[in-house]
Amino acid sequence: MTANAHMELSRDGQTLHCRGEWTLSGIKKLSRQVPHISQNQITLETSGIIYLDTAGAYKLLQIRNSLQKQKKGVNVAGFSAQHQMIYSLVETKLQQLPANSQLKPQACSWLTLLGHWSVQKIKNTYFFLAFLGEVVIEFGRLNYHTLKNVWRGGLKIIQTAGCQALPIVAMMSFLIGIVLAYQVGLLLKDYGANVYVVEATGIAILREFSPLMTAIIIAGRTSTAFAALIGSMKVNSELDALATMGIAAVERIVLPRVCALVVTLPLLVVWSIFFSLAGSMIMAKSQLNIGYTAFLERFTNEVHLTHYVFGLIKTPVFAFIIATVGCFQGFQTDVNSDSVGLRTTAAAVQAIFLIIVADAFFSILFSWRGL
């Protein structure tokens, strides 16, 4: 049981006894008011102090200075040799401060804040590029044995990131197909060009909507899961345990996730295309009186296979972005629970942003090549 710091005034009023633990935690309950002293000469008796740290020494100096402001003569006595060293050190440091000095928080200008933000973003970009380089190097080191371990670890990722995502991808794709056909159909109906809804929705779904929306869904679902898992491993020192055993974290954790998503995302896009076209067919039937057979016949005749290929070409890049961003944010987690949540949010935001940037790059590239 600790004895908090306390003060007792002697009966003659000439000695103020300081007792207990004069430490940062011990002085919390110490009264801020110095006992009323009528004598002109007072002695601070400190032999009863059990423990003393710099916070306690600073408190004693505050009491001494308060008494001196009341025109009292103050004598400090009773320190042990160790306590005297601490007290003298704090007193010396306080005397070195300028007169009337106060520690005030300095307000940073907007230019300073912008500079700090820019430096932080540059550092994050550098670390991310270094992480990508490490991932590529580990891919180059793969052999039959390590590749077998990677695929073994990736099977569970395929189940969680692929199979368990089928319902949400199907529902979202079906609704997107309905909305797309409805909006396009409203415009074409006014011009009597109902049948062109097949080409409009088909090309949009194959080239853009299904690959992009599926990647965004998986980014919000899987990239965050990767960041949270690796972040929790770092908080629990599991990554340190892997390093102690000589196991490369990138090979054991990152590569299975990258390989699993590169395989899974194209299959999910095919799944998304099927349900998006189903939604478009239903809306075309109900709104524009285009039968299911007529829709499918025109789709196969007018929508070329190249649109399907160009849509699928982008998906491995999207998968690589999702996996690497999620794993990178997980490795960047600090050793506290708050950081896990922050990195999880950052993984979703950055993955979605980079997916949109990559999709825009592919669109410009295909347009430039006339594809």
Short mmCIF file of C-alpha atoms in Angstrom, two decimals:
data_model
loop_
_atom_site.label_atom_id
_atom_site.label_comp_id
_atom_site.label_asym_id
_atom_site.label_seq_id
_atom_site.Cartn_x
_atom_site.Cartn_y
_atom_site.Cartn_z
CA MET A 1 0.00 0.00 0.00
CA THR A 2 1.50 3.33 -1.05
CA ALA A 3 1.61 6.36 1.26
CA ASN A 4 0.53 9.43 -0.68
CA ALA A 5 2.43 12.64 -0.16
CA HIS A 6 1.11 14.77 2.69
CA MET A 7 2.21 17.67 4.91
CA GLU A 8 1.84 18.24 8.66
CA LEU A 9 2.54 21.48 10.52
CA SER A 10 4.23 21.15 13.92
CA ARG A 11 2.54 22.51 17.05
CA ASP A 12 4.92 25.44 17.32
CA GLY A 13 4.19 26.33 13.68
CA GLN A 14 7.86 26.49 12.75
CA THR A 15 8.26 23.13 10.97
CA LEU A 16 6.33 21.75 8.02
CA HIS A 17 6.84 17.98 7.91
CA CYS A 18 6.72 16.43 4.41
CA ARG A 19 6.00 12.70 4.46
CA GLY A 20 5.02 9.88 2.13
CA GLU A 21 5.81 9.25 -1.52
CA TRP A 22 6.50 12.51 -3.34
CA THR A 23 6.22 11.03 -6.81
CA LEU A 24 4.13 11.77 -9.88
CA SER A 25 1.37 9.46 -8.66
CA GLY A 26 1.85 10.22 -4.98
CA ILE A 27 1.31 14.00 -5.21
CA LYS A 28 -2.00 13.76 -7.08
CA LYS A 29 -4.05 13.95 -3.89
CA LEU A 30 -1.80 16.52 -2.23
CA SER A 31 -3.66 19.66 -1.30
CA ARG A 32 -2.77 22.59 -3.52
CA GLN A 33 -3.08 25.00 -0.61
CA VAL A 34 -0.11 25.42 1.71
CA PRO A 35 -1.17 25.31 5.39
CA HIS A 36 -1.52 28.74 6.99
CA ILE A 37 1.73 29.63 8.73
CA SER A 38 1.98 32.55 11.14
CA GLN A 39 5.70 32.26 11.87
CA ASN A 40 8.17 34.28 9.85
CA GLN A 41 10.68 31.44 9.76
CA ILE A 42 9.68 27.96 8.59
CA THR A 43 11.61 24.73 8.06
CA LEU A 44 10.57 22.19 5.42
CA GLU A 45 11.43 18.90 7.10
CA THR A 46 11.86 16.27 4.34
CA SER A 47 13.29 13.32 6.26
CA GLY A 48 9.88 11.64 6.18
CA ILE A 49 9.82 11.44 2.38
CA ILE A 50 9.97 7.79 1.31
CA TYR A 51 10.34 8.23 -2.45
CA LEU A 52 11.13 11.36 -4.43
CA ASP A 53 11.13 11.96 -8.16
CA THR A 54 11.38 15.09 -10.29
CA ALA A 55 7.63 15.73 -10.03
CA GLY A 56 7.81 15.61 -6.24
CA ALA A 57 10.90 17.82 -6.18
CA TYR A 58 9.14 20.35 -8.40
CA LYS A 59 6.18 20.33 -6.01
CA LEU A 60 8.49 21.02 -3.05
CA LEU A 61 10.04 23.93 -4.92
CA GLN A 62 6.57 25.31 -5.63
CA ILE A 63 5.76 25.14 -1.90
CA ARG A 64 9.04 26.83 -1.01
CA ASN A 65 8.49 29.61 -3.56
CA SER A 66 4.92 30.10 -2.35
CA LEU A 67 6.13 30.58 1.22
CA GLN A 68 8.87 32.96 0.11
CA LYS A 69 6.27 35.09 -1.68
CA GLN A 70 4.53 35.39 1.71
CA LYS A 71 7.74 36.96 3.08
CA LYS A 72 8.63 33.82 5.00
CA GLY A 73 12.13 32.61 5.61
CA VAL A 74 12.29 29.02 4.35
CA ASN A 75 14.90 26.40 5.18
CA VAL A 76 14.77 22.98 3.51
CA ALA A 77 16.40 20.20 5.55
CA GLY A 78 16.36 16.46 6.06
CA PHE A 79 17.01 15.17 2.54
CA SER A 80 18.87 11.95 2.03
CA ALA A 81 21.85 12.11 -0.32
CA GLN A 82 19.87 10.67 -3.25
CA HIS A 83 16.87 12.93 -2.67
CA GLN A 84 19.15 15.94 -2.34
CA MET A 85 20.61 15.22 -5.79
CA ILE A 86 17.14 15.08 -7.37
CA TYR A 87 16.02 18.25 -5.60
CA SER A 88 19.16 20.14 -6.60
CA LEU A 89 18.88 18.97 -10.21
CA VAL A 90 15.30 20.24 -10.55
CA GLU A 91 16.19 23.51 -8.82
CA THR A 92 19.13 24.05 -11.18
CA LYS A 93 17.05 23.36 -14.27
CA LEU A 94 14.32 25.75 -13.14
CA GLN A 95 16.87 28.49 -12.54
CA GLN A 96 18.10 28.07 -16.11
CA LEU A 97 14.67 28.92 -17.51
CA PRO A 98 14.11 32.53 -18.63
CA ALA A 99 12.16 34.75 -16.29
CA ASN A 100 8.37 34.54 -16.67
CA SER A 101 8.77 31.71 -19.16
CA GLN A 102 5.63 29.77 -20.00
CA LEU A 103 5.25 26.72 -22.17
CA LYS A 104 2.69 27.68 -24.78
CA PRO A 105 1.67 25.51 -27.70
CA GLN A 106 2.95 26.98 -30.92
CA ALA A 107 0.34 27.43 -33.62
CA CYS A 108 1.50 25.98 -36.91
CA SER A 109 0.82 27.90 -40.09
CA TRP A 110 -1.07 26.29 -42.94
CA LEU A 111 2.17 26.13 -44.91
CA THR A 112 3.85 24.17 -42.12
CA LEU A 113 0.92 21.78 -41.89
CA LEU A 114 0.97 21.34 -45.67
CA GLY A 115 4.68 20.60 -45.53
CA HIS A 116 4.26 17.99 -42.80
CA TRP A 117 1.40 16.39 -44.71
CA SER A 118 3.42 16.31 -47.94
CA VAL A 119 6.46 14.79 -46.25
CA GLN A 120 4.27 12.13 -44.64
CA LYS A 121 2.67 11.23 -47.97
CA ILE A 122 6.06 11.06 -49.67
CA LYS A 123 7.32 8.73 -46.94
CA ASN A 124 4.24 6.53 -47.25
CA THR A 125 4.71 6.35 -51.02
CA TYR A 126 8.37 5.43 -50.59
CA PHE A 127 7.54 2.69 -48.06
CA PHE A 128 4.76 1.34 -50.30
CA LEU A 129 7.06 1.17 -53.32
CA ALA A 130 9.69 -0.56 -51.19
CA PHE A 131 7.04 -3.03 -50.06
CA LEU A 132 6.00 -3.69 -53.68
CA GLY A 133 9.63 -4.31 -54.55
CA GLU A 134 9.93 -6.82 -51.72
CA VAL A 135 6.80 -8.62 -52.90
CA VAL A 136 8.13 -8.83 -56.47
CA ILE A 137 11.49 -10.14 -55.22
CA GLU A 138 9.75 -12.82 -53.15
CA PHE A 139 7.77 -13.85 -56.23
CA GLY A 140 11.05 -14.24 -58.09
CA ARG A 141 12.40 -16.51 -55.36
CA LEU A 142 9.50 -18.94 -55.52
CA ASN A 143 10.36 -22.57 -56.16
CA TYR A 144 8.29 -25.74 -56.18
CA HIS A 145 8.35 -26.16 -52.40
CA THR A 146 7.52 -22.55 -51.52
CA LEU A 147 4.92 -22.33 -54.29
CA LYS A 148 3.16 -25.34 -52.84
CA ASN A 149 3.08 -23.67 -49.43
CA VAL A 150 1.77 -20.45 -50.98
CA TRP A 151 -1.12 -22.22 -52.69
CA ARG A 152 -1.87 -24.20 -49.56
CA GLY A 153 -2.18 -20.97 -47.61
CA GLY A 154 -4.15 -19.35 -50.42
CA LEU A 155 -6.94 -21.93 -50.46
CA LYS A 156 -8.55 -20.50 -47.33
CA ILE A 157 -8.23 -16.99 -48.76
CA ILE A 158 -10.00 -18.17 -51.92
CA GLN A 159 -12.85 -19.43 -49.76
CA THR A 160 -13.20 -16.29 -47.62
CA ALA A 161 -12.49 -13.70 -50.32
CA GLY A 162 -14.18 -15.60 -53.16
CA CYS A 163 -16.84 -18.10 -52.18
CA GLN A 164 -18.18 -16.09 -49.26
CA ALA A 165 -18.35 -12.96 -51.42
CA LEU A 166 -20.61 -14.55 -54.05
CA PRO A 167 -23.93 -13.44 -52.48
CA ILE A 168 -23.03 -9.77 -52.05
CA VAL A 169 -21.44 -9.58 -55.52
CA ALA A 170 -24.49 -11.21 -57.09
CA MET A 171 -26.95 -8.89 -55.36
CA MET A 172 -25.00 -5.71 -56.14
CA SER A 173 -24.43 -6.74 -59.76
CA PHE A 174 -28.09 -7.61 -60.27
CA LEU A 175 -29.17 -4.21 -58.95
CA ILE A 176 -26.56 -2.41 -61.05
CA GLY A 177 -27.84 -4.19 -64.16
CA ILE A 178 -31.41 -3.15 -63.36
CA VAL A 179 -30.50 0.48 -62.71
CA LEU A 180 -28.27 0.71 -65.79
CA ALA A 181 -30.91 -0.74 -68.12
CA TYR A 182 -33.58 1.48 -66.59
CA GLN A 183 -31.60 4.70 -67.01
CA VAL A 184 -30.41 3.88 -70.54
CA GLY A 185 -33.84 2.61 -71.51
CA LEU A 186 -35.51 5.88 -70.53
CA LEU A 187 -33.28 7.78 -72.97
CA LEU A 188 -33.52 5.30 -75.84
CA LYS A 189 -37.27 4.90 -75.52
CA ASP A 190 -37.84 8.55 -76.41
CA TYR A 191 -36.02 8.03 -79.73
CA GLY A 192 -37.60 4.68 -80.56
CA ALA A 193 -34.25 2.92 -80.25
CA ASN A 194 -35.29 0.43 -77.60
CA VAL A 195 -33.25 -2.41 -79.02
CA TYR A 196 -29.96 -0.55 -78.56
CA VAL A 197 -30.26 -0.97 -74.81
CA VAL A 198 -28.66 -4.39 -75.32
CA GLU A 199 -25.42 -2.98 -76.74
CA ALA A 200 -25.31 -0.06 -74.33
CA THR A 201 -25.74 -2.12 -71.18
CA GLY A 202 -23.72 -5.06 -72.48
CA ILE A 203 -20.61 -3.07 -73.34
CA ALA A 204 -20.82 -0.99 -70.16
CA ILE A 205 -21.19 -4.08 -68.00
CA LEU A 206 -18.42 -6.07 -69.68
CA ARG A 207 -15.83 -3.31 -69.90
CA GLU A 208 -16.46 -1.15 -66.85
CA PHE A 209 -19.22 -1.82 -64.39
CA SER A 210 -18.65 -5.47 -63.50
CA PRO A 211 -14.83 -5.32 -63.21
CA LEU A 212 -14.83 -1.98 -61.39
CA MET A 213 -17.74 -2.56 -59.00
CA THR A 214 -16.59 -6.08 -58.14
CA ALA A 215 -13.10 -4.79 -57.38
CA ILE A 216 -14.52 -2.03 -55.17
CA ILE A 217 -16.67 -4.53 -53.26
CA ILE A 218 -13.71 -6.83 -52.70
CA ALA A 219 -11.51 -3.88 -51.72
CA GLY A 220 -13.95 -2.84 -49.01
CA ARG A 221 -14.43 -6.41 -47.88
CA THR A 222 -11.07 -8.14 -48.28
CA SER A 223 -8.43 -5.41 -48.19
CA THR A 224 -9.72 -4.31 -44.80
CA ALA A 225 -9.70 -7.90 -43.58
CA PHE A 226 -6.05 -8.29 -44.60
CA ALA A 227 -5.08 -5.06 -42.85
CA ALA A 228 -6.94 -5.97 -39.66
CA LEU A 229 -5.49 -9.49 -39.55
CA ILE A 230 -1.87 -8.45 -40.10
CA GLY A 231 -2.29 -5.47 -37.77
CA SER A 232 -3.58 -7.75 -35.01
CA MET A 233 -0.66 -10.09 -35.61
CA LYS A 234 1.74 -7.18 -35.19
CA VAL A 235 0.03 -6.00 -31.99
CA ASN A 236 0.20 -9.55 -30.58
CA SER A 237 3.91 -9.87 -31.58
CA GLU A 238 3.14 -12.75 -33.94
CA LEU A 239 5.17 -11.12 -36.71
CA ASP A 240 8.14 -10.93 -34.34
CA ALA A 241 7.69 -14.63 -33.64
CA LEU A 242 7.82 -15.39 -37.38
CA ALA A 243 11.00 -13.35 -37.72
CA THR A 244 12.52 -15.16 -34.74
CA MET A 245 11.83 -18.51 -36.42
CA GLY A 246 13.45 -17.27 -39.63
CA ILE A 247 10.19 -17.22 -41.62
CA ALA A 248 9.77 -14.38 -44.11
CA ALA A 249 6.50 -12.60 -43.37
CA VAL A 250 6.04 -11.56 -47.00
CA GLU A 251 6.37 -15.13 -48.23
CA ARG A 252 4.13 -16.63 -45.55
CA ILE A 253 1.46 -13.89 -45.33
CA VAL A 254 1.48 -11.66 -48.42
CA LEU A 255 2.11 -14.03 -51.33
CA PRO A 256 -0.78 -16.42 -50.53
CA ARG A 257 -3.17 -13.47 -50.41
CA VAL A 258 -1.92 -11.94 -53.64
CA CYS A 259 -2.10 -15.25 -55.51
CA ALA A 260 -5.52 -16.07 -54.09
CA LEU A 261 -7.02 -12.73 -55.12
CA VAL A 262 -5.44 -12.84 -58.59
CA VAL A 263 -7.24 -16.15 -59.13
CA THR A 264 -10.47 -15.22 -57.36
CA LEU A 265 -11.26 -11.74 -58.69
CA PRO A 266 -11.57 -12.69 -62.41
CA LEU A 267 -13.97 -15.48 -61.43
CA LEU A 268 -16.00 -13.05 -59.35
CA VAL A 269 -16.14 -10.67 -62.32
CA VAL A 270 -17.56 -13.45 -64.50
CA TRP A 271 -20.12 -14.11 -61.75
CA SER A 272 -20.91 -10.39 -61.64
CA ILE A 273 -21.36 -10.17 -65.42
CA PHE A 274 -23.91 -12.98 -65.35
CA PHE A 275 -26.09 -11.31 -62.72
CA SER A 276 -25.69 -7.83 -64.21
CA LEU A 277 -26.90 -9.08 -67.57
CA ALA A 278 -29.76 -10.90 -65.84
CA GLY A 279 -30.85 -7.64 -64.23
CA SER A 280 -30.60 -5.83 -67.56
CA MET A 281 -32.67 -8.50 -69.31
CA ILE A 282 -35.41 -8.31 -66.70
CA MET A 283 -35.59 -4.52 -66.91
CA ALA A 284 -35.48 -4.59 -70.74
CA LYS A 285 -38.35 -7.07 -70.73
CA SER A 286 -40.51 -5.12 -68.29
CA GLN A 287 -39.80 -1.61 -69.58
CA LEU A 288 -38.99 -1.98 -73.29
CA ASN A 289 -40.78 -5.25 -74.16
CA ILE A 290 -37.56 -6.90 -75.34
CA GLY A 291 -37.85 -10.65 -74.86
CA TYR A 292 -35.16 -12.70 -73.17
CA THR A 293 -34.37 -14.61 -76.35
CA ALA A 294 -34.17 -11.44 -78.42
CA PHE A 295 -31.94 -9.84 -75.80
CA LEU A 296 -29.51 -12.77 -75.79
CA GLU A 297 -29.45 -13.07 -79.59
CA ARG A 298 -28.67 -9.39 -80.07
CA PHE A 299 -26.12 -9.52 -77.26
CA THR A 300 -24.20 -12.39 -78.87
CA ASN A 301 -24.37 -10.77 -82.32
CA GLU A 302 -23.57 -7.16 -81.48
CA VAL A 303 -21.38 -7.25 -78.36
CA HIS A 304 -17.98 -8.57 -79.37
CA LEU A 305 -15.88 -10.88 -77.24
CA THR A 306 -13.11 -8.27 -77.14
CA HIS A 307 -15.14 -6.18 -74.67
CA TYR A 308 -15.25 -9.17 -72.35
CA VAL A 309 -11.49 -9.71 -72.71
CA PHE A 310 -10.65 -6.05 -72.09
CA GLY A 311 -12.75 -6.12 -68.93
CA LEU A 312 -11.00 -9.22 -67.60
CA ILE A 313 -7.51 -7.94 -68.42
CA LYS A 314 -7.86 -5.30 -65.72
CA THR A 315 -8.93 -7.65 -62.92
CA PRO A 316 -5.50 -9.16 -62.05
CA VAL A 317 -4.15 -5.62 -61.63
CA PHE A 318 -7.10 -4.75 -59.39
CA ALA A 319 -6.52 -7.92 -57.37
CA PHE A 320 -2.83 -7.12 -56.93
CA ILE A 321 -3.70 -3.61 -55.73
CA ILE A 322 -6.28 -4.88 -53.23
CA ALA A 323 -3.98 -7.50 -51.73
CA THR A 324 -0.82 -5.40 -51.55
CA VAL A 325 -2.52 -2.30 -50.12
CA GLY A 326 -4.29 -4.33 -47.43
CA CYS A 327 -1.12 -6.17 -46.43
CA PHE A 328 0.98 -2.99 -46.53
CA GLN A 329 -1.39 -1.14 -44.20
CA GLY A 330 -1.36 -4.12 -41.86
CA PHE A 331 2.43 -4.05 -41.64
CA GLN A 332 2.33 -0.29 -41.01
CA THR A 333 0.20 -0.75 -37.88
CA ASP A 334 1.61 0.61 -34.64
CA VAL A 335 1.55 -1.52 -31.50
CA ASN A 336 -1.82 -0.33 -30.21
CA SER A 337 -5.45 -1.18 -30.88
CA ASP A 338 -6.37 2.27 -32.22
CA SER A 339 -3.84 1.95 -35.01
CA VAL A 340 -5.49 -1.26 -36.23
CA GLY A 341 -8.74 0.59 -36.87
CA LEU A 342 -6.99 3.50 -38.56
CA ARG A 343 -4.98 1.24 -40.85
CA THR A 344 -8.07 -0.79 -41.71
CA THR A 345 -9.86 2.37 -42.83
CA ALA A 346 -6.79 3.53 -44.76
CA ALA A 347 -6.61 0.16 -46.54
CA ALA A 348 -10.16 0.49 -47.86
CA VAL A 349 -9.76 4.11 -48.95
CA GLN A 350 -6.39 3.65 -50.63
CA ALA A 351 -7.35 0.42 -52.36
CA ILE A 352 -10.53 1.93 -53.84
CA PHE A 353 -8.66 5.07 -54.90
CA LEU A 354 -5.89 3.12 -56.64
CA ILE A 355 -8.44 0.85 -58.33
CA ILE A 356 -10.20 3.87 -59.83
CA VAL A 357 -6.86 5.33 -60.92
CA ALA A 358 -5.87 2.04 -62.55
CA ASP A 359 -9.23 1.78 -64.30
CA ALA A 360 -8.84 5.31 -65.66
CA PHE A 361 -5.35 4.39 -66.88
CA PHE A 362 -6.69 1.33 -68.71
CA SER A 363 -9.50 3.37 -70.26
CA ILE A 364 -7.03 5.95 -71.59
CA LEU A 365 -4.69 3.21 -72.81
CA PHE A 366 -7.45 1.33 -74.65
CA SER A 367 -8.75 4.56 -76.16
CA TRP A 368 -5.26 5.57 -77.26
CA ARG A 369 -4.75 2.18 -78.90
CA GLY A 370 -8.20 2.38 -80.54
CA LEU A 371 -9.50 -0.69 -78.72
#
